[in-house]
Short mmCIF file of C-alpha atoms and ligand atoms in Angstrom, two decimals:
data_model
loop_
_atom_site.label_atom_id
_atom_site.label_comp_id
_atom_site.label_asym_id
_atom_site.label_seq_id
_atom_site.Cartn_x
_atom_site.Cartn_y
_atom_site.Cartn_z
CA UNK A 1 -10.10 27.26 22.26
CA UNK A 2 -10.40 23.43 22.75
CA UNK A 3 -12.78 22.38 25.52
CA UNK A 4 -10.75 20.53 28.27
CA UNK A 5 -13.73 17.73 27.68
CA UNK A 6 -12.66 17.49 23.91
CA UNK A 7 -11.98 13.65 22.50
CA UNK A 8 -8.65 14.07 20.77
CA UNK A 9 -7.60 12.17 18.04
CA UNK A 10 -4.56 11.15 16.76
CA UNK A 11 -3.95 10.50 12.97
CA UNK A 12 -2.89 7.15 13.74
CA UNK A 13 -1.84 5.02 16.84
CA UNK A 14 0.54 2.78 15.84
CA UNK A 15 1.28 0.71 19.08
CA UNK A 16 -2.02 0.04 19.68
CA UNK A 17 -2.23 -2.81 17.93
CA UNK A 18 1.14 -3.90 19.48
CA UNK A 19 -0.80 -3.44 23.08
CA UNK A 20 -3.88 -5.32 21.99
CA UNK A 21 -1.54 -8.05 21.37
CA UNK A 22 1.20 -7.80 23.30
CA UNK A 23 0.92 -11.55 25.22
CA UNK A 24 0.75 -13.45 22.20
CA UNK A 25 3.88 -10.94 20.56
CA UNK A 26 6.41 -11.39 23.38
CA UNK A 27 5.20 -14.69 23.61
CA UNK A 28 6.46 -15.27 19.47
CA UNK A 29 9.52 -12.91 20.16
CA UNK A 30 10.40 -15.22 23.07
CA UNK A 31 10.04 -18.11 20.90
CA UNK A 32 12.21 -16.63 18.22
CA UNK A 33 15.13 -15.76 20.66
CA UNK A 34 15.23 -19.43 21.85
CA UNK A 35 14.94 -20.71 18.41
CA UNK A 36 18.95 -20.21 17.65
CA UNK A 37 17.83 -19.64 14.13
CA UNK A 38 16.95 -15.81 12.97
CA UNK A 39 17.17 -15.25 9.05
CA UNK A 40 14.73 -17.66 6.31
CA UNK A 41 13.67 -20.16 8.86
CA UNK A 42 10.20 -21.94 10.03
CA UNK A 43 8.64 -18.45 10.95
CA UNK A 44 9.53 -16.95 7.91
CA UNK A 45 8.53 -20.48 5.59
CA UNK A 46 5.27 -20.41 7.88
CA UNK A 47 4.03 -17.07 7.31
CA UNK A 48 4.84 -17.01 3.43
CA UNK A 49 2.19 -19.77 3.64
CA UNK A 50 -0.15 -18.44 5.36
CA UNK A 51 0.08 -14.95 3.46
CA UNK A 52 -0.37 -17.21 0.36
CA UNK A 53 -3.52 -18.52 2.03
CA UNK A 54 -4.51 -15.23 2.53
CA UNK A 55 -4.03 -13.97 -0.83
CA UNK A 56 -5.71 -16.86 -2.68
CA UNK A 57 -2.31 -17.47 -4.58
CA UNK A 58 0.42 -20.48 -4.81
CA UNK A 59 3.65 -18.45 -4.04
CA UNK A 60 4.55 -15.69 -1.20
CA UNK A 61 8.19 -14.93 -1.02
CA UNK A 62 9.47 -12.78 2.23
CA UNK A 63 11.47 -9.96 1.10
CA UNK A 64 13.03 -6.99 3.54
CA UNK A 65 10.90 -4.36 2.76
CA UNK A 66 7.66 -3.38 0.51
CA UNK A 67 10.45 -1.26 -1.76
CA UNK A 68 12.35 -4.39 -2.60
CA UNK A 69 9.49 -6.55 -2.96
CA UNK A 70 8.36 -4.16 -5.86
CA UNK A 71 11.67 -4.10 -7.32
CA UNK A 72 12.54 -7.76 -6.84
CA UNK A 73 9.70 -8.48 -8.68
CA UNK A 74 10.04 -5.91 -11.68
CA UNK A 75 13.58 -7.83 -11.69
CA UNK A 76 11.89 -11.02 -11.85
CA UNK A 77 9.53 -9.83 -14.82
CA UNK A 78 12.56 -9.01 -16.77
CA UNK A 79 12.73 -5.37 -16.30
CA UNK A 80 16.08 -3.64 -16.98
CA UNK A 81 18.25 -1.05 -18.25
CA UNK A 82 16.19 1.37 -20.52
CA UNK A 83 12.63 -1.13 -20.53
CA UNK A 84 9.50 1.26 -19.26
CA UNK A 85 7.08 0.77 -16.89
CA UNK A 86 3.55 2.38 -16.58
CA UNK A 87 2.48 3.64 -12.99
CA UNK A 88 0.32 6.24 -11.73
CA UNK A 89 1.25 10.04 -11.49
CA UNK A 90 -0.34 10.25 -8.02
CA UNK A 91 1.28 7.61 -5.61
CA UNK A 92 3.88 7.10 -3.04
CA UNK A 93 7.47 7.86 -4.47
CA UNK A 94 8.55 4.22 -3.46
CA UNK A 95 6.63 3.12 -6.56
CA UNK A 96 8.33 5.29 -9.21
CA UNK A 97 11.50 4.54 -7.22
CA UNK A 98 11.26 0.83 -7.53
CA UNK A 99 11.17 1.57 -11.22
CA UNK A 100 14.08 3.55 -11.52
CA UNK A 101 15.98 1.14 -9.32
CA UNK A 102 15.09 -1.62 -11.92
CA UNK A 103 16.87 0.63 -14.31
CA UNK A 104 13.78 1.20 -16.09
CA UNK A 105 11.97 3.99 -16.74
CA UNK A 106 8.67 5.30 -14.93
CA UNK A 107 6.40 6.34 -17.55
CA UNK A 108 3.50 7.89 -15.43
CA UNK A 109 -0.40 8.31 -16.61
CA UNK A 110 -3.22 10.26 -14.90
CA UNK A 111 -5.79 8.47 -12.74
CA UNK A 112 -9.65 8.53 -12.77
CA UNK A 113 -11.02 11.79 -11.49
CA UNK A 114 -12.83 9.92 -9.12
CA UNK A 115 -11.75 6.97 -7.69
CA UNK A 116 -7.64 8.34 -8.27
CA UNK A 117 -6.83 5.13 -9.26
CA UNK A 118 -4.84 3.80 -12.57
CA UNK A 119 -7.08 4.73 -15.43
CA UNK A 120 -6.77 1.52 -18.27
CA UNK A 121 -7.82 3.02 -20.93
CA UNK A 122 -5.10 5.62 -20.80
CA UNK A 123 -2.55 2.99 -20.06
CA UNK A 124 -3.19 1.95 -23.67
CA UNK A 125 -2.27 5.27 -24.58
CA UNK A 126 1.23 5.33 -23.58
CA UNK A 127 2.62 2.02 -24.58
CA UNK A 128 5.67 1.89 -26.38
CA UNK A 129 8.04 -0.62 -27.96
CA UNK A 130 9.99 -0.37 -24.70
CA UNK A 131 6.82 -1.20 -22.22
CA UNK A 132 7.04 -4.40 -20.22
CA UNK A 133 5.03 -3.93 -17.15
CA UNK A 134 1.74 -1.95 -15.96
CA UNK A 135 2.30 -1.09 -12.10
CA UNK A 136 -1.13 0.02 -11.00
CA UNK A 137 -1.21 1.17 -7.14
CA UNK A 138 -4.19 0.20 -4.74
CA UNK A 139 -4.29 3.28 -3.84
CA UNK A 140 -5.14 4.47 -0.08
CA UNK A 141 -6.62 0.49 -0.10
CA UNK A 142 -9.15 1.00 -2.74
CA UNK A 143 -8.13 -1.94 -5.38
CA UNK A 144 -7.23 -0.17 -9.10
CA UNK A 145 -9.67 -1.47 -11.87
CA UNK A 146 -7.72 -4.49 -12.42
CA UNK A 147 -10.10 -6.19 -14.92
CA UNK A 148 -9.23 -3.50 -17.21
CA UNK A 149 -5.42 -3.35 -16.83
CA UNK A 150 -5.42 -6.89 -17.24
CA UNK A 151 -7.63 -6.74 -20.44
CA UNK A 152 -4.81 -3.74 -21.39
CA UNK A 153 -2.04 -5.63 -20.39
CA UNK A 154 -3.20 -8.68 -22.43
CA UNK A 155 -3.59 -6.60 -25.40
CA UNK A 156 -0.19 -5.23 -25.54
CA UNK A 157 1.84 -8.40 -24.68
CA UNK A 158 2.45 -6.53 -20.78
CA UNK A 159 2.75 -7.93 -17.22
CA UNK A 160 0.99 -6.52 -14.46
CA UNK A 161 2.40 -5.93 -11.10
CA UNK A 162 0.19 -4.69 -8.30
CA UNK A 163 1.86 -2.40 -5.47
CA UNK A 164 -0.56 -4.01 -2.88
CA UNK A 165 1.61 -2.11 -0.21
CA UNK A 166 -1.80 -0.55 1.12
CA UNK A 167 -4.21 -3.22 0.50
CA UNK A 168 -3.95 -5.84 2.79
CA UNK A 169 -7.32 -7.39 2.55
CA UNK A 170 -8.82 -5.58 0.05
CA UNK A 171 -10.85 -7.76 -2.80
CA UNK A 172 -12.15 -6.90 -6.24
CA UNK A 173 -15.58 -8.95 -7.07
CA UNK A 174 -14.45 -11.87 -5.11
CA UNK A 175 -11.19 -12.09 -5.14
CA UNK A 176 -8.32 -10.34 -3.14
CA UNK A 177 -5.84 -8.51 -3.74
CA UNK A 178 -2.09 -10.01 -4.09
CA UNK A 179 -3.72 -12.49 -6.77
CA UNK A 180 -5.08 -9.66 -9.55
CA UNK A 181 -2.22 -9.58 -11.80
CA UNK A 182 0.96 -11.28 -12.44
CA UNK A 183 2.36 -10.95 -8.99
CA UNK A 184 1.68 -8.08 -6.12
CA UNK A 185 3.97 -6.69 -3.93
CA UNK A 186 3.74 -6.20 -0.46
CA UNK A 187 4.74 -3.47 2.51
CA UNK A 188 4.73 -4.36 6.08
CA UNK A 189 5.77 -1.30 7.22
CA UNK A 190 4.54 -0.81 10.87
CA UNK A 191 1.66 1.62 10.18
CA UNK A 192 0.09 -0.94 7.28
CA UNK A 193 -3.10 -2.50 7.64
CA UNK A 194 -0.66 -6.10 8.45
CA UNK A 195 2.31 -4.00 9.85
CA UNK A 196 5.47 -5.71 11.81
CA UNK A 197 7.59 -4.17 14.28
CA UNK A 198 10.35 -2.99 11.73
CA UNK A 199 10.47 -3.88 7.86
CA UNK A 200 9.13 -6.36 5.92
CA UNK A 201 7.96 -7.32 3.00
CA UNK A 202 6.54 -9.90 0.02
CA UNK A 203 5.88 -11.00 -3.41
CA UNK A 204 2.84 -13.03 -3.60
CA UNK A 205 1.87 -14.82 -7.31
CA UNK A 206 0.39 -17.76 -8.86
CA UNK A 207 3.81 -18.20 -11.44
CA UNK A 208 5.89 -20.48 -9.85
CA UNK A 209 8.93 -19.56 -11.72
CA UNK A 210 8.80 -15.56 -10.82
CA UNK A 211 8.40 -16.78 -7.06
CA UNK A 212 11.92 -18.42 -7.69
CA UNK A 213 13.76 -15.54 -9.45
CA UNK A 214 12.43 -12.89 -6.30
CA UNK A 215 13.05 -16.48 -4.00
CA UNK A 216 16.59 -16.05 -5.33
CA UNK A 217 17.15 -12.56 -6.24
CA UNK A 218 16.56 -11.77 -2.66
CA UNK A 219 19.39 -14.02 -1.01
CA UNK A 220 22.74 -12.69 -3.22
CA UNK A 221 20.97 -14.78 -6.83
CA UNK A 222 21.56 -18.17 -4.38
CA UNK A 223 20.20 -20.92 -6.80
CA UNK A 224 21.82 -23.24 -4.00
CA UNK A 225 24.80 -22.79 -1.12
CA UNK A 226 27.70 -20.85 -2.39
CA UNK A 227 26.30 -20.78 -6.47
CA UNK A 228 25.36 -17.55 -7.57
CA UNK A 229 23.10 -17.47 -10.41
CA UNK A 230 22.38 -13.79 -11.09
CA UNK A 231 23.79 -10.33 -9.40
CA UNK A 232 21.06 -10.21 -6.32
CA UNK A 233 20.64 -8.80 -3.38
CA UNK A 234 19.98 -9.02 0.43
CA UNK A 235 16.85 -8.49 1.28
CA UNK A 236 15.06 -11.24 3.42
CA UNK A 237 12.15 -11.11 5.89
CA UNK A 238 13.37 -11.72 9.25
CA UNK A 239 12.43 -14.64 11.33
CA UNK A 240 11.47 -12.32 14.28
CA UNK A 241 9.16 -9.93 11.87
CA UNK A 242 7.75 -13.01 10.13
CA UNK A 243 6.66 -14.63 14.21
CA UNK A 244 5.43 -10.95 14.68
CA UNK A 245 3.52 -11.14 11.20
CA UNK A 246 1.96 -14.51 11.79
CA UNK A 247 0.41 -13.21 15.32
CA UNK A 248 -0.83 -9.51 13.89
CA UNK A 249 -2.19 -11.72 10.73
CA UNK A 250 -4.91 -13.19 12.78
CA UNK A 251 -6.38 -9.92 13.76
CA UNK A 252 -6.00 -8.58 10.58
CA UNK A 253 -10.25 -9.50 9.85
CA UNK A 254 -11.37 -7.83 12.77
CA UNK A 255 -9.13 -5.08 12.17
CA UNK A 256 -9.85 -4.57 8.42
CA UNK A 257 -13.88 -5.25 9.98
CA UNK A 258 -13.67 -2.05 11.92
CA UNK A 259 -12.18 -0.10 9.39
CA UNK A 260 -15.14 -0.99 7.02
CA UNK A 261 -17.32 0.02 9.84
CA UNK A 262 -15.68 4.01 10.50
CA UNK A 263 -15.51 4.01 6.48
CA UNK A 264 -19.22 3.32 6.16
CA UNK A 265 -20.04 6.03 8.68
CA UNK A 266 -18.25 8.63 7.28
CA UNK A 267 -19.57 7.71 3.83
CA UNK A 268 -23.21 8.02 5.51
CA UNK A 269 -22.58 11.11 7.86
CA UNK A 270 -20.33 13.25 5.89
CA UNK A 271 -22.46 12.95 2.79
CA UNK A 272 -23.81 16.95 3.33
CA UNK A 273 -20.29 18.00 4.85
CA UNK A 274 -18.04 20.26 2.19
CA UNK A 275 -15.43 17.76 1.23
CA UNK A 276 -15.58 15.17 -1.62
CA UNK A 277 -16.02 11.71 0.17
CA UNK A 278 -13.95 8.75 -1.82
CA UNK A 279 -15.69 6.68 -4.81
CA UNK A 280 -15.63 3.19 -4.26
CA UNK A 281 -16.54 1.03 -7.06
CA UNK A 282 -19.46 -1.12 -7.15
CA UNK A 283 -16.96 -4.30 -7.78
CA UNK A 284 -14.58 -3.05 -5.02
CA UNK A 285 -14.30 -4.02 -1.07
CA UNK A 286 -11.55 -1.45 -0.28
CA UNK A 287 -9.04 -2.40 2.52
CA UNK A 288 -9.02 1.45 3.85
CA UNK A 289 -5.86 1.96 4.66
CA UNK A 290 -6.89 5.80 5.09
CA UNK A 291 -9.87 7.60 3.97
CA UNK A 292 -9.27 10.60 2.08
CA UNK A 293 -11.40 13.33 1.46
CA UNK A 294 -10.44 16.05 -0.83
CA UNK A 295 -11.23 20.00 -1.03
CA UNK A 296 -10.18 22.82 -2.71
CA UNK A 297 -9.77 24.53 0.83
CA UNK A 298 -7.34 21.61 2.15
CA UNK A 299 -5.13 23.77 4.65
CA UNK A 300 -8.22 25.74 6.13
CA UNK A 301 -9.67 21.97 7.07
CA UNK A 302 -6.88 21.00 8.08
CA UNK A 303 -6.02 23.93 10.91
CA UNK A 304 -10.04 23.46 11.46
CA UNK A 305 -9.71 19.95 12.84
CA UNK A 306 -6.33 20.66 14.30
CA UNK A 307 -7.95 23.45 16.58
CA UNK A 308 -10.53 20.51 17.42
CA UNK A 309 -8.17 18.25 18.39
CA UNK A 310 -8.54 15.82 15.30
CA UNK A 311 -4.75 14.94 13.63
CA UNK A 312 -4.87 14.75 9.81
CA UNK A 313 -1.97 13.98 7.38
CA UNK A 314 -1.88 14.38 3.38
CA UNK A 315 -1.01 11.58 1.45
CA UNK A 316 1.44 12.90 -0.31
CA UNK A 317 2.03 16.58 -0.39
CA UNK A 318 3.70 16.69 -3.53
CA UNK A 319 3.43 13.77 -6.35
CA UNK A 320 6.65 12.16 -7.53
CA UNK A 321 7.29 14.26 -10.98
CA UNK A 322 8.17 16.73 -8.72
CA UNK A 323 10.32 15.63 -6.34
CA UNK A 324 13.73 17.11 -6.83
CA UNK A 325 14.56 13.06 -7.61
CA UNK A 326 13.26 13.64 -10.59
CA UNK A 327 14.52 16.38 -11.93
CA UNK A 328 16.40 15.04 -14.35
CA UNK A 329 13.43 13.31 -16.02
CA UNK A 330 11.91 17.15 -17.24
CA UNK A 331 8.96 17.23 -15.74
CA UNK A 332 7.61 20.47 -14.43
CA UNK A 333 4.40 22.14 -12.43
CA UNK A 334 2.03 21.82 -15.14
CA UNK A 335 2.84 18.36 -16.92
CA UNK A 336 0.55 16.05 -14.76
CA UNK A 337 -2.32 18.71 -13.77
CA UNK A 338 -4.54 15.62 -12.50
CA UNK A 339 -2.19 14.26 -10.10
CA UNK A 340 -1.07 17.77 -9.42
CA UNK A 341 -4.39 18.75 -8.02
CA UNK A 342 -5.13 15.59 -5.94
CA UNK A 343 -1.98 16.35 -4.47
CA UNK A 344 -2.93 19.67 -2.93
CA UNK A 345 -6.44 18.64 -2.46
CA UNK A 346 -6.03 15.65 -0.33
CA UNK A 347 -6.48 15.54 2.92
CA UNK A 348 -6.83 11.50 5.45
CA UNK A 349 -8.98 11.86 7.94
CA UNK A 350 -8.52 9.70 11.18
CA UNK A 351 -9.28 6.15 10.42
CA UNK A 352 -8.18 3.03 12.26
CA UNK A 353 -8.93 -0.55 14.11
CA UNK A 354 -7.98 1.29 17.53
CA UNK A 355 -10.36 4.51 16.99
CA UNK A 356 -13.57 4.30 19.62
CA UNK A 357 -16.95 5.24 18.19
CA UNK A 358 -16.32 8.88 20.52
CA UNK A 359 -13.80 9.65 18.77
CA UNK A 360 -15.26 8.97 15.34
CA UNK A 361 -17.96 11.06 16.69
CA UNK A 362 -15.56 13.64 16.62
CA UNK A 363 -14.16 13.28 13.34
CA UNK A 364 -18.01 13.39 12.01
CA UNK A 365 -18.71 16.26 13.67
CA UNK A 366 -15.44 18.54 13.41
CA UNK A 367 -15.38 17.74 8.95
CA UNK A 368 -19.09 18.67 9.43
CA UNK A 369 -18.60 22.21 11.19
CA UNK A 370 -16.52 23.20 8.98
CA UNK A 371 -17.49 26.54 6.95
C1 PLP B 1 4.50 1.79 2.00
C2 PLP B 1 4.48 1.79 0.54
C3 PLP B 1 5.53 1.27 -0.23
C4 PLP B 1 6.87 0.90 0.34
O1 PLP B 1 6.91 0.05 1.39
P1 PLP B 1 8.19 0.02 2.37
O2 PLP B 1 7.97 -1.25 3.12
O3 PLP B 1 8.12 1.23 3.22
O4 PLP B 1 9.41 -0.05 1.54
C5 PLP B 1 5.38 1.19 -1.59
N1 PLP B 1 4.25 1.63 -2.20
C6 PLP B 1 3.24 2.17 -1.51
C7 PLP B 1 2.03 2.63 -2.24
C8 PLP B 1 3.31 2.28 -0.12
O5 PLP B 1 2.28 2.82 0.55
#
């Protein structure tokens, strides 16, 4: 029985951060309605440069949504009808689907054991005639060991696209991510480390010319009014969700700051509890978009903490090979054992900007007493 005392926890409270802030949003949403001007405007040209800024590169194109920012991009790399593309066997589905909507194939390879990122050196392994791009994820906001995809990727005559779509401030020896490959893409779905109230999206990159083609591809293949240069699509950041952006981006620091700190204590304080913590890399400030622990006794855990009051979710219950999607593609149970077994091991734990110290008190002690 739970204590009436008890702290709960939720997994994740999304309008928090809209409370925290909610002067200085209605405040830009007030703005925007006056405005008379609501699609590619001054909001959305002013926070494509200041997500540049924040991303250390020359170009950030505003797209709908983190799905067409990945796709857009793939588009923009020259990926098409039969061309493959290497990504990881344990992401998000919106990865392998941005392949597939390229046309392309989704050729998928195992990650590291421990930090379940992109492994490189197996990236090597499958590359084919057909191979344009390497995708590698950043996963759960740890950054994927871009140094040597980019060392693959130079090898084989590839381009590498990062799906930064959980790693909004994350930085690999120095520099962040959205500038670690040929172009990132971006998600601003609202429960994001930068998340708007609605979609939104972007490409960020340092190739001007690849920041045209998404620029264009985006708004119907517009080179200019009324000419079409290539079959595109609509899929623009909206003036209202760019305002929105622009206000949450300021926070984002402090935000990403008390992440670090509830990351750092569970890395300390779980250390004896029976649950592998995460593996971050000695090169690698992860973003932690969630913290993920994994066990072999996931569901027990998981009712554990439930009975305590803590929310968990599992990121992602089953890996995209075998989504019924897929099933044309012949995979089965059995063909990617390493992502198969992350996928039933995995279990995020509570972690947040808006969680008080109590409550990560809770966490700590609830993953600790379990048996
Ligand atoms: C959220 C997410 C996406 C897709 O972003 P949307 O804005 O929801 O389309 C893509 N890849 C990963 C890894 C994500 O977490």
């Amino acid at each position: 029985m739970l204590p009436a005392t008890a702290v709960k926890v939720p997994f994740l409270d999304v309008g928090a951060a809209s409370r925290e802030l909610r002067a200085e949003l209605l405040q830009a949403l007030s703005e925007a309605v006056d405005s008379g001007w609501y699609v590619l405007g001054a909001s959305v040209a002013r926070f494509e440069g200041e997500w540049a800024r924040f991303c250390d590169t020359t170009d950030c194109v505003g797209t709908g949504n983190g799905f067409d920012a990945l796709h857009l991009a793939l588009r923009a790399m020259g990926v098409g009808d039969g061309d493959e593309v290497i990504v990881a066997s344990n992401t998000y589905i919106a990865t392998w689907l941005a392949v597939t909507a390229a046309g392309a194939v989704p050729v998928p390879v195992e990650p590291d054991a421990h930090t379940m990122n992109l492994d490189a050196e197996s990236c090597s392994e499958v590359v084919t005639g057909r191979t344009r791009v390497i995708l590698p994820v950043h996963l759960y906001g740890l950054p994927a060991d871009m140094d040597a995809i980019n060392d693959v990727a130079r090898a084989h005559g590839l381009r590498v696209l990062e799906d930064a779509a959980q790693a909004h401030g994350a930085w690999v020896r120095g520099r962040p991510a959205g500038a670690l490959g040929d172009a990132a893409a971006w998600s601003f779905y609202p429960s994001k480390n930068l998340g708007a109230l609605g979609d939104g999206g972007a490409v960020t990159t340092n190739d001007a010319e690849l920041a045209e083609t998404v620029r264009r591809l985006r708004n119907y293949g517009e080179s200019s009014r009324f000419v079409n240069e290539t079959p595109g699509v609509n899929s623009r950041l909206d003036e209202i969700q760019a305002a929105v952006l622009t206000v949450k981006l300021a926070a984002l620091g402090r935000w990403n700051r008390r992440r670090r700190e509830i990351a750092e204590r569970y890395l300390v304080e779980l250390i004896a509890a029976p649950v592998t913590l995460p593996t971050v890399p000695s090169w690698a400030t992860p973003a932690w978009h969630l913290f993920v622990v994994r066990t072999a006794r996931r569901e027990a855990l998981r009712a554990h903490l439930h009975d305590l009051g803590i929310a968990t979710a599992v990121h992602y219950p089953v890996p995209p090979h075998l989504q019924p999607a897929y099933r044309g593609l012949g995979w089965t149970r059995g063909s990617l054992p390493v992502a198969e077994t992350m996928h039933e091991q995995v279990l995020s734990l509570p972690i947040g900007p808006h969680l008080s110290d109590e409550q990560v008190d809770a966490v700590i002690a609830g993953v600790a007493s379990f048996r």
